Tab-separated table of C-alpha atoms and ligand atoms in Angstrom:
chain	number	residue	atom	x	y	z
A	1	MET	CA	-13.278	10.611	28.769
A	2	LYS	CA	-14.477	10.253	32.334
A	3	THR	CA	-14.565	7.295	34.671
A	4	GLU	CA	-17.977	6.255	35.975
A	5	LEU	CA	-19.231	3.476	38.216
A	6	MET	CA	-22.121	1.495	36.712
A	7	SER	CA	-23.497	-1.927	35.868
A	8	ALA	CA	-22.857	-3.295	32.362
A	9	ASN	CA	-26.489	-2.637	31.437
A	10	TYR	CA	-26.355	1.003	32.517
A	11	ALA	CA	-23.064	1.428	30.652
A	12	ALA	CA	-24.573	-0.153	27.496
A	13	ALA	CA	-27.313	2.496	27.554
A	14	ARG	CA	-24.573	5.164	27.725
A	15	ALA	CA	-22.851	3.583	24.707
A	16	VAL	CA	-26.078	4.225	22.760
A	17	MET	CA	-25.702	7.891	23.688
A	18	SER	CA	-21.985	8.028	22.881
A	19	ALA	CA	-22.427	6.351	19.483
A	20	ARG	CA	-25.269	8.742	18.564
A	21	VAL	CA	-27.658	5.866	17.909
A	22	GLU	CA	-30.775	7.190	16.188
A	23	VAL	CA	-33.328	4.437	16.802
A	24	VAL	CA	-33.780	1.866	19.575
A	25	ALA	CA	-36.626	-0.661	19.485
A	26	ALA	CA	-36.651	-3.013	22.432
A	27	TYR	CA	-38.833	-5.183	24.628
A	28	PRO	CA	-37.911	-5.796	28.261
A	29	ILE	CA	-36.673	-9.179	29.490
A	30	THR	CA	-34.655	-10.019	32.580
A	31	PRO	CA	-31.664	-9.556	32.840
A	32	ALA	CA	-31.489	-7.171	29.847
A	33	THR	CA	-34.386	-4.987	31.030
A	34	THR	CA	-32.345	-2.196	32.549
A	35	ILE	CA	-30.733	-1.464	29.171
A	36	PRO	CA	-33.948	-0.305	27.418
A	37	GLU	CA	-35.156	1.115	30.742
A	38	GLN	CA	-32.080	3.336	30.992
A	39	ILE	CA	-32.274	4.278	27.311
A	40	ALA	CA	-35.925	5.309	27.784
A	41	LEU	CA	-34.889	7.377	30.792
A	42	LEU	CA	-32.026	9.054	28.928
A	43	ASN	CA	-34.501	9.772	26.147
A	44	GLU	CA	-37.121	11.229	28.451
A	45	THR	CA	-34.606	13.464	30.202
A	46	GLY	CA	-33.340	14.732	26.853
A	47	GLN	CA	-29.847	13.276	27.209
A	48	TRP	CA	-30.333	10.898	24.293
A	49	PRO	CA	-32.184	12.542	21.400
A	50	GLY	CA	-33.035	9.402	19.382
A	51	GLN	CA	-36.305	7.575	18.760
A	52	PHE	CA	-37.293	4.920	21.274
A	53	ILE	CA	-39.868	2.527	19.806
A	54	ARG	CA	-41.949	0.585	22.321
A	55	VAL	CA	-42.917	-2.723	20.766
A	56	GLU	CA	-45.060	-5.666	21.855
A	57	SER	CA	-42.462	-8.431	21.415
A	58	GLU	CA	-38.843	-9.137	20.562
A	59	HIS	CA	-39.904	-10.323	17.115
A	60	SER	CA	-41.352	-6.854	16.529
A	61	ALA	CA	-38.306	-5.238	18.147
A	62	MET	CA	-35.911	-6.764	15.632
A	63	PHE	CA	-38.232	-6.043	12.709
A	64	ALA	CA	-38.636	-2.434	13.856
A	65	CYS	CA	-34.819	-2.256	13.967
A	66	THR	CA	-34.724	-3.753	10.470
A	67	GLY	CA	-37.090	-1.087	9.176
A	68	ALA	CA	-35.238	1.720	10.928
A	69	SER	CA	-31.827	0.556	9.749
A	70	SER	CA	-33.194	0.235	6.204
A	71	THR	CA	-33.864	3.966	6.211
A	72	GLY	CA	-30.235	4.614	7.106
A	73	ALA	CA	-30.692	5.160	10.848
A	74	ARG	CA	-28.078	3.880	13.300
A	75	THR	CA	-30.025	1.239	15.216
A	76	PHE	CA	-29.627	-0.683	18.466
A	77	THR	CA	-31.550	-3.172	20.563
A	78	ALA	CA	-30.982	-5.314	23.630
A	79	THR	CA	-32.452	-8.628	24.684
A	80	SER	CA	-31.788	-11.917	26.403
A	81	SER	CA	-32.472	-15.638	26.183
A	82	ASN	CA	-36.078	-16.401	25.152
A	83	GLY	CA	-36.284	-12.866	23.739
A	84	LEU	CA	-33.352	-13.499	21.423
A	85	LEU	CA	-34.957	-16.754	20.339
A	86	LEU	CA	-38.242	-15.012	19.549
A	87	MET	CA	-36.272	-12.645	17.278
A	88	ASP	CA	-34.942	-15.553	15.256
A	89	GLU	CA	-36.636	-14.940	11.913
A	90	ALA	CA	-35.802	-11.251	12.083
A	91	LEU	CA	-32.152	-11.966	12.939
A	92	HIS	CA	-31.784	-13.927	9.706
A	93	TRP	CA	-33.604	-11.156	7.852
A	94	ALA	CA	-31.373	-8.379	9.239
A	95	ALA	CA	-28.247	-10.298	8.238
A	96	ALA	CA	-29.418	-11.050	4.702
A	97	ALA	CA	-30.657	-7.476	4.273
A	98	ARG	CA	-27.096	-6.488	5.267
A	99	LEU	CA	-28.230	-4.090	7.984
A	100	PRO	CA	-25.572	-2.910	10.478
A	101	ILE	CA	-27.774	-3.272	13.576
A	102	VAL	CA	-26.036	-3.721	16.929
A	103	LEU	CA	-27.661	-5.985	19.509
A	104	ALA	CA	-26.612	-6.380	23.128
A	105	ASN	CA	-27.548	-9.869	24.292
A	106	ILE	CA	-27.410	-10.545	27.982
A	107	ASN	CA	-26.744	-14.269	28.165
A	108	ARG	CA	-29.370	-16.095	30.165
A	109	SER	CA	-30.412	-19.735	30.341
A	110	VAL	CA	-33.152	-20.924	28.025
A	111	SER	CA	-36.271	-22.502	29.560
A	112	PRO	CA	-37.289	-24.949	30.871
A	113	SER	CA	-36.136	-25.209	33.631
A	114	TRP	CA	-36.834	-21.558	34.316
A	115	ASN	CA	-33.573	-19.866	35.190
A	116	ILE	CA	-32.512	-16.263	34.722
A	117	HIS	CA	-28.774	-16.819	35.236
A	118	VAL	CA	-26.082	-17.255	32.644
A	119	THR	CA	-25.798	-20.022	30.049
A	120	HIS	CA	-24.589	-19.252	26.512
A	121	ASP	CA	-27.122	-21.512	24.748
A	122	ASP	CA	-29.215	-18.508	23.649
A	123	SER	CA	-26.494	-16.846	21.570
A	124	MET	CA	-24.659	-20.031	20.546
A	125	SER	CA	-27.843	-21.201	18.833
A	126	LYS	CA	-27.629	-18.044	16.679
A	127	ALA	CA	-24.074	-18.634	15.468
A	128	THR	CA	-25.196	-19.546	11.943
A	129	THR	CA	-27.367	-16.501	11.254
A	130	GLY	CA	-24.582	-14.375	9.747
A	131	TRP	CA	-24.404	-12.061	12.777
A	132	ILE	CA	-20.951	-11.224	14.088
A	133	HIS	CA	-20.634	-12.565	17.647
A	134	PHE	CA	-18.621	-10.980	20.450
A	135	TYR	CA	-18.335	-12.107	24.075
A	136	VAL	CA	-17.143	-9.590	26.648
A	137	SER	CA	-15.730	-9.904	30.140
A	138	SER	CA	-16.025	-6.483	31.774
A	139	VAL	CA	-18.283	-3.442	31.985
A	140	ASP	CA	-15.645	-1.295	30.276
A	141	GLU	CA	-15.226	-3.793	27.458
A	142	PHE	CA	-19.007	-4.055	26.968
A	143	TYR	CA	-19.386	-0.277	26.666
A	144	HIS	CA	-16.495	0.220	24.232
A	145	THR	CA	-17.238	-2.881	22.143
A	146	ILE	CA	-20.752	-1.540	21.459
A	147	ILE	CA	-19.231	1.670	20.048
A	148	GLN	CA	-16.661	-0.298	18.034
A	149	ALA	CA	-19.406	-2.617	16.776
A	150	PHE	CA	-21.117	0.191	14.848
A	151	LYS	CA	-17.880	1.057	13.083
A	152	LEU	CA	-17.348	-2.596	12.218
A	153	ALA	CA	-20.935	-3.285	11.118
A	154	GLU	CA	-21.175	-0.131	8.985
A	155	ASP	CA	-17.922	-0.764	7.134
A	156	GLU	CA	-18.633	-1.270	3.450
A	157	ARG	CA	-16.587	-4.485	3.439
A	158	VAL	CA	-18.716	-5.930	6.248
A	159	LEU	CA	-22.291	-4.563	6.351
A	160	MET	CA	-23.429	-7.263	8.751
A	161	PRO	CA	-25.180	-6.933	12.123
A	162	VAL	CA	-23.250	-7.428	15.355
A	163	MET	CA	-24.307	-9.198	18.558
A	164	ILE	CA	-22.382	-8.466	21.739
A	165	ASN	CA	-22.878	-11.014	24.476
A	166	ALA	CA	-22.450	-10.292	28.166
A	167	ASP	CA	-23.146	-12.710	31.033
A	168	GLY	CA	-26.433	-12.206	32.852
A	169	PHE	CA	-26.086	-10.724	36.352
A	170	VAL	CA	-22.341	-11.444	36.599
A	171	LEU	CA	-21.885	-8.490	34.230
A	172	SER	CA	-25.346	-7.078	33.557
A	173	HIS	CA	-26.071	-6.151	37.171
A	174	THR	CA	-22.603	-5.848	38.669
A	175	LEU	CA	-21.175	-2.391	39.182
A	176	SER	CA	-17.704	-1.641	37.961
A	177	THR	CA	-15.815	1.350	36.629
A	178	TYR	CA	-15.735	2.142	32.929
A	179	ASP	CA	-14.470	5.052	30.879
A	180	TYR	CA	-17.310	7.037	29.345
A	181	LEU	CA	-16.787	8.961	26.110
A	182	GLU	CA	-18.836	12.011	25.189
A	183	PRO	CA	-20.554	11.795	21.763
A	184	GLU	CA	-18.301	14.673	20.626
A	185	GLU	CA	-15.258	12.515	21.392
A	186	VAL	CA	-16.704	9.484	19.575
A	187	ASP	CA	-17.459	11.636	16.495
A	188	LYS	CA	-13.768	11.489	15.587
A	189	PHE	CA	-14.036	7.717	15.392
A	190	LEU	CA	-17.582	7.106	14.223
A	191	PRO	CA	-18.974	9.341	11.448
A	192	PRO	CA	-22.743	9.360	10.796
A	193	TYR	CA	-23.989	6.209	9.089
A	194	LYS	CA	-24.579	6.572	5.362
A	195	PRO	CA	-25.789	3.310	3.812
A	196	PRO	CA	-23.510	2.520	0.888
A	197	HIS	CA	-25.608	-0.373	-0.455
A	198	TRP	CA	-29.355	0.260	-0.322
A	199	VAL	CA	-31.753	2.512	1.520
A	200	MET	CA	-35.488	2.869	1.981
A	201	ASP	CA	-36.253	6.397	0.827
A	202	PRO	CA	-39.668	7.618	-0.367
A	203	GLU	CA	-37.918	10.098	-2.716
A	204	ASN	CA	-36.171	7.239	-4.467
A	205	PRO	CA	-38.262	4.120	-3.860
A	206	VAL	CA	-36.910	0.587	-4.111
A	207	SER	CA	-38.508	-2.729	-3.302
A	208	HIS	CA	-36.428	-5.002	-1.088
A	209	GLY	CA	-36.575	-8.697	-0.274
A	210	ASN	CA	-37.681	-9.538	-3.800
A	211	ILE	CA	-37.955	-13.042	-5.107
A	212	VAL	CA	-34.572	-14.427	-6.114
A	213	PHE	CA	-34.800	-17.811	-7.768
A	214	PRO	CA	-32.101	-20.536	-7.791
A	215	GLU	CA	-30.120	-18.635	-10.447
A	216	TYR	CA	-28.870	-16.056	-7.913
A	217	TYR	CA	-29.940	-16.960	-4.350
A	218	MET	CA	-26.610	-18.667	-3.662
A	219	GLU	CA	-24.626	-15.607	-4.773
A	220	PHE	CA	-26.386	-13.442	-2.179
A	221	ARG	CA	-25.563	-16.012	0.515
A	222	TYR	CA	-21.937	-16.051	-0.579
A	223	ALA	CA	-21.853	-12.263	-0.268
A	224	MET	CA	-23.097	-12.569	3.345
A	225	HIS	CA	-20.399	-15.124	4.101
A	226	GLU	CA	-17.773	-12.768	2.702
A	227	GLY	CA	-19.140	-9.849	4.743
A	228	THR	CA	-18.971	-11.752	8.028
A	229	HIS	CA	-15.570	-13.142	7.108
A	230	ASN	CA	-14.196	-9.678	6.374
A	231	ALA	CA	-15.074	-8.632	9.920
A	232	LEU	CA	-11.853	-10.238	11.210
A	233	LYS	CA	-9.611	-8.026	9.113
A	234	VAL	CA	-11.761	-4.921	9.515
A	235	TYR	CA	-12.000	-5.348	13.284
A	236	GLU	CA	-8.204	-5.274	13.463
A	237	GLU	CA	-8.288	-1.824	11.836
A	238	VAL	CA	-11.157	-0.703	14.063
A	239	GLU	CA	-9.290	-1.689	17.213
A	240	ARG	CA	-6.070	-0.079	16.046
A	241	GLU	CA	-7.819	3.243	15.445
A	242	TYR	CA	-9.712	3.003	18.715
A	243	LYS	CA	-6.507	2.396	20.609
A	244	LYS	CA	-4.843	5.372	18.960
A	245	LEU	CA	-7.754	7.690	19.745
A	246	PHE	CA	-8.820	6.490	23.180
A	247	GLY	CA	-6.041	4.215	24.437
A	248	LYS	CA	-8.407	1.236	24.698
A	249	TYR	CA	-7.543	-2.198	23.364
A	250	PHE	CA	-9.238	-5.448	24.313
A	251	GLY	CA	-7.046	-7.985	22.538
A	252	GLY	CA	-8.555	-8.601	19.119
A	253	PRO	CA	-10.689	-11.676	18.416
A	254	ILE	CA	-8.702	-13.702	20.975
A	255	ASP	CA	-7.275	-11.897	23.987
A	256	CYS	CA	-4.179	-13.887	24.954
A	257	TYR	CA	-2.713	-13.711	28.443
A	258	ARG	CA	0.629	-15.387	29.260
A	259	CYS	CA	0.269	-17.534	26.126
A	260	ASP	CA	3.721	-16.851	24.649
A	261	ASP	CA	5.529	-19.808	26.207
A	262	ALA	CA	2.426	-21.684	27.337
A	263	GLU	CA	2.085	-25.420	26.822
A	264	VAL	CA	-1.603	-25.503	27.731
A	265	VAL	CA	-4.063	-22.684	27.044
A	266	PHE	CA	-7.491	-22.286	28.554
A	267	THR	CA	-10.145	-20.962	26.156
A	268	SER	CA	-13.543	-19.645	27.208
A	269	GLN	CA	-16.167	-16.989	26.485
A	270	GLY	CA	-17.596	-14.299	28.752
A	271	SER	CA	-16.900	-13.566	32.394
A	272	VAL	CA	-15.189	-16.911	33.137
A	273	ALA	CA	-12.445	-15.762	30.777
A	274	ALA	CA	-11.637	-12.840	33.075
A	275	GLU	CA	-11.686	-15.022	36.182
A	276	ALA	CA	-9.299	-17.375	34.391
A	277	LYS	CA	-6.473	-14.822	34.486
A	278	ASP	CA	-6.240	-15.307	38.252
A	279	ALA	CA	-6.226	-19.072	37.784
A	280	ILE	CA	-3.367	-18.715	35.284
A	281	ASP	CA	-1.376	-16.506	37.661
A	282	GLU	CA	-1.748	-19.026	40.487
A	283	LEU	CA	-0.828	-21.971	38.252
A	284	ARG	CA	2.195	-20.091	36.890
A	285	GLU	CA	3.345	-19.565	40.477
A	286	GLU	CA	2.972	-23.292	40.996
A	287	GLY	CA	5.259	-23.816	37.999
A	288	TYR	CA	2.810	-24.725	35.220
A	289	LYS	CA	3.315	-23.267	31.738
A	290	VAL	CA	-0.260	-22.223	31.095
A	291	GLY	CA	-1.992	-19.304	29.398
A	292	ASN	CA	-5.443	-17.820	28.912
A	293	ALA	CA	-6.981	-17.366	25.454
A	294	ARG	CA	-10.134	-15.353	25.942
A	295	MET	CA	-12.411	-15.893	22.953
A	296	ARG	CA	-13.885	-12.461	22.202
A	297	MET	CA	-15.154	-13.246	18.721
A	298	ILE	CA	-16.635	-16.586	17.698
A	299	ARG	CA	-18.234	-15.505	14.387
A	300	PRO	CA	-16.374	-14.988	12.208
A	301	PHE	CA	-14.274	-17.697	13.800
A	302	PRO	CA	-10.661	-16.533	14.298
A	303	VAL	CA	-9.221	-19.488	12.385
A	304	ASP	CA	-5.727	-18.045	11.802
A	305	ARG	CA	-5.257	-17.047	15.435
A	306	ILE	CA	-6.334	-20.497	16.660
A	307	ARG	CA	-4.014	-22.191	14.166
A	308	GLU	CA	-1.133	-19.976	15.218
A	309	LEU	CA	-1.774	-20.826	18.886
A	310	GLY	CA	-2.347	-24.485	18.080
A	311	SER	CA	0.976	-24.700	16.236
A	312	ARG	CA	2.913	-24.028	19.432
A	313	VAL	CA	0.863	-25.376	22.354
A	314	LYS	CA	0.521	-28.973	23.474
A	315	GLY	CA	-3.027	-28.704	24.682
A	316	PHE	CA	-6.210	-26.642	24.721
A	317	ALA	CA	-8.536	-26.749	27.715
A	318	SER	CA	-11.620	-25.438	25.961
A	319	PHE	CA	-14.457	-24.418	28.230
A	320	ASP	CA	-18.024	-23.910	26.996
A	321	ARG	CA	-20.854	-22.489	29.067
A	322	SER	CA	-23.130	-24.030	26.489
A	323	VAL	CA	-23.970	-27.353	24.861
A	324	SER	CA	-24.739	-28.389	21.333
A	325	TYR	CA	-26.992	-31.231	22.497
A	326	GLY	CA	-25.903	-34.571	21.189
A	327	TYR	CA	-22.544	-33.189	20.095
A	328	GLY	CA	-20.815	-31.204	22.865
A	329	GLY	CA	-19.122	-27.860	23.522
A	330	PRO	CA	-19.696	-25.621	20.496
A	331	VAL	CA	-16.456	-23.612	20.654
A	332	ALA	CA	-14.363	-26.651	21.624
A	333	HIS	CA	-15.628	-28.353	18.472
A	334	ASP	CA	-14.863	-25.256	16.388
A	335	ILE	CA	-11.286	-25.334	17.690
A	336	ARG	CA	-10.975	-29.047	16.922
A	337	ALA	CA	-12.306	-28.516	13.393
A	338	THR	CA	-9.993	-25.544	12.876
A	339	MET	CA	-6.901	-27.561	13.812
A	340	TYR	CA	-7.827	-30.542	11.624
A	341	ASN	CA	-6.640	-28.820	8.447
A	342	THR	CA	-3.140	-28.298	9.850
A	343	LYS	CA	-0.348	-30.723	10.603
A	344	HIS	CA	-0.398	-29.823	14.302
A	345	ARG	CA	-2.203	-32.107	16.703
A	346	PRO	CA	-2.446	-30.518	20.147
A	347	ILE	CA	-4.767	-32.310	22.570
A	348	ILE	CA	-8.050	-30.391	22.535
A	349	LYS	CA	-10.044	-31.138	25.670
A	350	SER	CA	-13.660	-30.002	25.858
A	351	TYR	CA	-15.232	-28.943	29.158
A	352	ILE	CA	-18.825	-27.992	29.754
A	353	GLY	CA	-19.893	-26.215	32.913
A	354	GLY	CA	-21.248	-23.159	34.652
A	355	LEU	CA	-24.692	-23.846	33.179
A	356	GLY	CA	-27.669	-22.070	34.708
A	357	GLY	CA	-25.303	-19.640	36.388
A	358	ARG	CA	-23.455	-22.246	38.459
A	359	ASP	CA	-20.392	-20.521	39.811
A	360	MET	CA	-17.058	-21.109	38.085
A	361	THR	CA	-14.460	-20.039	40.610
A	362	VAL	CA	-10.696	-19.753	40.236
A	363	SER	CA	-10.269	-23.199	41.778
A	364	ASP	CA	-12.820	-24.705	39.330
A	365	ILE	CA	-10.885	-23.231	36.413
A	366	LYS	CA	-7.584	-24.487	37.847
A	367	GLU	CA	-9.060	-27.980	38.125
A	368	VAL	CA	-10.087	-27.879	34.445
A	369	ILE	CA	-6.684	-26.647	33.285
A	370	LEU	CA	-4.811	-29.222	35.394
A	371	ASP	CA	-6.939	-31.984	33.871
A	372	THR	CA	-5.638	-30.956	30.449
A	373	VAL	CA	-2.082	-30.625	31.785
A	374	LYS	CA	-2.371	-34.250	32.977
A	375	ALA	CA	-3.752	-35.375	29.591
A	376	VAL	CA	-0.815	-33.699	27.848
A	377	GLU	CA	1.666	-35.404	30.219
A	378	ASN	CA	0.075	-38.835	29.650
A	379	GLY	CA	-0.467	-38.189	25.955
A	380	GLU	CA	-4.076	-39.353	26.346
A	381	THR	CA	-6.951	-37.394	24.874
A	382	GLY	CA	-9.451	-38.925	27.299
A	383	PRO	CA	-13.239	-38.565	26.969
A	384	GLU	CA	-14.909	-36.624	24.173
A	385	GLU	CA	-15.943	-34.016	26.729
A	386	THR	CA	-16.032	-33.512	30.489
A	387	TRP	CA	-18.943	-31.958	32.345
A	388	HIS	CA	-17.272	-30.055	35.137
A	389	ASP	CA	-18.910	-30.288	38.578
A	390	LEU	CA	-21.773	-32.512	37.346
A	391	ARG	CA	-23.757	-33.956	40.253
B	1	MET	CA	-24.274	-7.525	-8.171
B	2	PRO	CA	-25.786	-5.722	-5.126
B	3	VAL	CA	-25.100	-7.248	-1.673
B	4	THR	CA	-28.804	-7.783	-1.020
B	5	SER	CA	-31.761	-8.153	-3.366
B	6	TYR	CA	-33.612	-4.967	-4.200
B	7	SER	CA	-34.961	-3.353	-7.320
B	8	LYS	CA	-36.236	-0.006	-8.467
B	9	PRO	CA	-39.943	-0.146	-9.254
B	10	VAL	CA	-40.452	-0.152	-13.018
B	11	ILE	CA	-43.397	-1.385	-15.046
B	12	GLY	CA	-43.020	-5.098	-15.571
B	13	ALA	CA	-39.892	-5.645	-13.462
B	14	THR	CA	-40.775	-9.329	-13.180
B	15	GLY	CA	-42.102	-9.692	-16.728
B	16	LYS	CA	-45.700	-9.663	-17.942
B	17	THR	CA	-47.411	-11.146	-14.898
B	18	GLY	CA	-50.697	-11.308	-16.820
B	19	SER	CA	-49.365	-14.574	-18.233
B	20	TRP	CA	-50.160	-16.243	-14.879
B	21	ARG	CA	-53.875	-15.621	-15.446
B	22	THR	CA	-56.411	-18.448	-15.655
B	23	PHE	CA	-59.528	-16.278	-15.975
B	24	THR	CA	-59.769	-13.064	-17.985
B	25	PRO	CA	-62.193	-10.283	-17.060
B	26	LYS	CA	-64.347	-8.991	-19.862
B	27	ILE	CA	-66.422	-5.839	-19.379
B	28	ASP	CA	-69.807	-5.519	-21.031
B	29	TYR	CA	-69.622	-1.819	-21.869
B	30	ASP	CA	-73.322	-1.669	-22.797
B	31	GLU	CA	-74.229	-2.540	-19.211
B	32	CYS	CA	-71.374	-0.671	-17.444
B	33	SER	CA	-72.595	2.411	-15.516
B	34	ARG	CA	-69.093	3.988	-15.205
B	35	CYS	CA	-69.356	3.806	-11.438
B	36	ARG	CA	-65.553	3.158	-10.983
B	37	THR	CA	-66.034	0.487	-8.325
B	38	CYS	CA	-63.836	-1.976	-10.217
B	39	TRP	CA	-61.105	0.663	-10.648
B	40	LEU	CA	-61.139	1.304	-6.900
B	41	HIS	CA	-60.879	-2.376	-5.921
B	42	CYS	CA	-58.434	-3.870	-8.419
B	43	PRO	CA	-55.545	-5.069	-6.192
B	44	GLU	CA	-53.085	-4.793	-9.087
B	45	ALA	CA	-54.180	-1.263	-10.036
B	46	VAL	CA	-54.357	-2.298	-13.671
B	47	ILE	CA	-57.710	-0.670	-14.398
B	48	SER	CA	-57.472	2.809	-15.861
B	49	LEU	CA	-60.351	5.197	-16.545
B	50	ASP	CA	-61.283	7.463	-19.381
B	51	GLU	CA	-62.449	10.937	-18.454
B	52	ASP	CA	-66.083	9.736	-18.460
B	53	GLY	CA	-65.190	6.839	-16.137
B	54	THR	CA	-65.033	4.095	-18.750
B	55	PRO	CA	-62.771	1.359	-17.305
B	56	HIS	CA	-59.979	-0.314	-19.288
B	57	ILE	CA	-58.118	-3.364	-18.034
B	58	ASP	CA	-54.421	-3.759	-18.864
B	59	LEU	CA	-54.304	-7.442	-19.651
B	60	ASP	CA	-50.491	-7.485	-19.667
B	61	TYR	CA	-50.612	-7.345	-15.851
B	62	CYS	CA	-54.177	-8.315	-14.841
B	63	LYS	CA	-53.783	-11.487	-12.753
B	64	GLY	CA	-57.360	-12.611	-13.267
B	65	CYS	CA	-58.296	-12.597	-9.590
B	66	GLY	CA	-61.893	-11.649	-10.296
B	67	CYS	CA	-62.182	-8.990	-7.598
B	68	CYS	CA	-63.521	-6.525	-10.163
B	69	ALA	CA	-66.237	-8.948	-11.288
B	70	GLU	CA	-67.160	-9.638	-7.677
B	71	VAL	CA	-67.569	-5.973	-6.692
B	72	CYS	CA	-69.193	-4.710	-9.896
B	73	PRO	CA	-72.699	-3.568	-8.881
B	74	LYS	CA	-73.999	-4.155	-12.405
B	75	LYS	CA	-72.474	-7.640	-12.562
B	76	CYS	CA	-71.275	-6.729	-16.024
B	77	ILE	CA	-67.746	-8.160	-15.793
B	78	ALA	CA	-67.527	-11.774	-16.930
B	79	MET	CA	-64.569	-13.982	-15.978
B	80	ILE	CA	-63.707	-16.101	-18.985
B	81	ARG	CA	-61.398	-19.077	-18.771
B	82	GLU	CA	-58.275	-18.662	-20.904
B	83	GLY	CA	-58.578	-20.580	-24.143
B	84	PHE	CA	-62.398	-20.663	-24.041
B	85	ASP	CA	-64.830	-18.215	-25.526
B	86	GLU	CA	-67.573	-16.485	-23.601
B	87	GLU	CA	-70.280	-19.120	-24.273
B	88	GLU	CA	-68.263	-22.250	-23.516
B	89	SER	CA	-66.305	-20.817	-20.577
B	90	PRO	CA	-66.892	-23.052	-17.520
C	1	LIG	S1	-59.274	-9.593	-12.570
C	1	LIG	FE1	-58.242	-8.779	-10.753
C	1	LIG	S2	-56.328	-7.971	-11.548
C	1	LIG	FE2	-57.662	-8.228	-13.311
C	1	LIG	S3	-58.655	-6.275	-13.529
C	1	LIG	FE3	-60.008	-7.522	-12.290
C	1	LIG	S4	-59.439	-7.011	-10.199
C	1	LIG	FE4	-57.771	-6.271	-11.480
C	2	LIG	S1	-67.669	-1.761	-11.441
C	2	LIG	FE1	-68.836	-2.562	-13.185
C	2	LIG	S2	-70.278	-0.942	-13.608
C	2	LIG	FE2	-68.732	-0.014	-12.294
C	2	LIG	S3	-67.276	0.839	-13.745
C	2	LIG	FE3	-66.516	-1.207	-13.266
C	2	LIG	S4	-67.420	-2.466	-14.877
C	2	LIG	FE4	-68.513	-0.572	-14.895
């Protein structure tokens, strides 16, 4: 292991090397572009020996990944925003074909208005595809989660693709240190991928994607649901092993900070969740019992962890950098729905903000948390949602 | 049950698909020149050839598309509506 200084995108390209990915098919889009660009460079200079497929669109990129993964190759791609949306059909296909593809999505606002900064609408709109969804908060976490994602996706109990989301520019283009692992080191953790379910092999041909009529279609969908569900349990094992081998642990599906005796916890996805630790420290100094629950995984949804937290806190300040239009904050609503089937009734406040890359500073986060603290004190749930810093 | 739908190719995996047919090709062997054009074009690959090039259509799987009749240079393949005989076929 050696420490290097790089942007999240450059580090992601190194994760492809470390995990001995065999095929990458990608199409450039800001702010994900430097990922395929770096992979192409590593390929050209002989540092990464895999196949880089240049395609004419993201739709083709994901279908090329689907084909490659079907042959048993470890496969990766990266995209962003409109690119992810163009992949849509292929994302559903990859999940139902049970292909352990790993995708790095650099969160960027969807157009119009044209904006290349972070909003989570791109990935949130893909939450029902079957893909496992991670959100990361640092360059180091991005790099290591990509390596872990292959182990998780390729596990026989899972066999579902994984999407790892990182905030555009805030992470993608910001330099930070991370700990690089040589492929020889990762070998101990990640053996070569051998498809346990089905493979495209000219020596032993099969036809895939056949017609399945109403008699069995539902059973295949149930199997997908089980696969994604199993990812919670399997990821626990993956992280435990990773910690033992490399000393890295990022906190499971929800990374809790000062939550043990907290009365109000702040939940969020992506880089805001890292910034929030400073807000928590300042508020603790001011005497507030608050904690930070950084949502790393939103599909499968960590129901048990939320219920455990919800059984002992008085309030959630749930922050979404995304909107389900006409309904509200997607993760805030997931938390509300998760708590409904328990006897605990913490106040669950929903906040929407930081859209289009609008800055969420420590003082913004403190303001949000204090609003929930006040609601808890007054025992009033208040509005359905609050748009923070709306002009 | 597998986790995703796939099958090994075997003859008739989805049953005798010839049952979908509306029109049945019928070769007039007196006219046929054994040129193999129909054999080459059949999209279902259900036409087999004798050594001398005489074509035979496997009606268990022929879908009745009529490609063979269309390409036949001798125009000696008739497409006959199921349930009708050659003369009354519309
Ligand atoms: S009708 Fe179509 S399927 Fe049948 S033999 Fe002719 S070309 Fe083949
Ligand atoms: S295309 Fe017509 S002439 Fe040629 S082999 Fe077939 S039936 Fe005979």
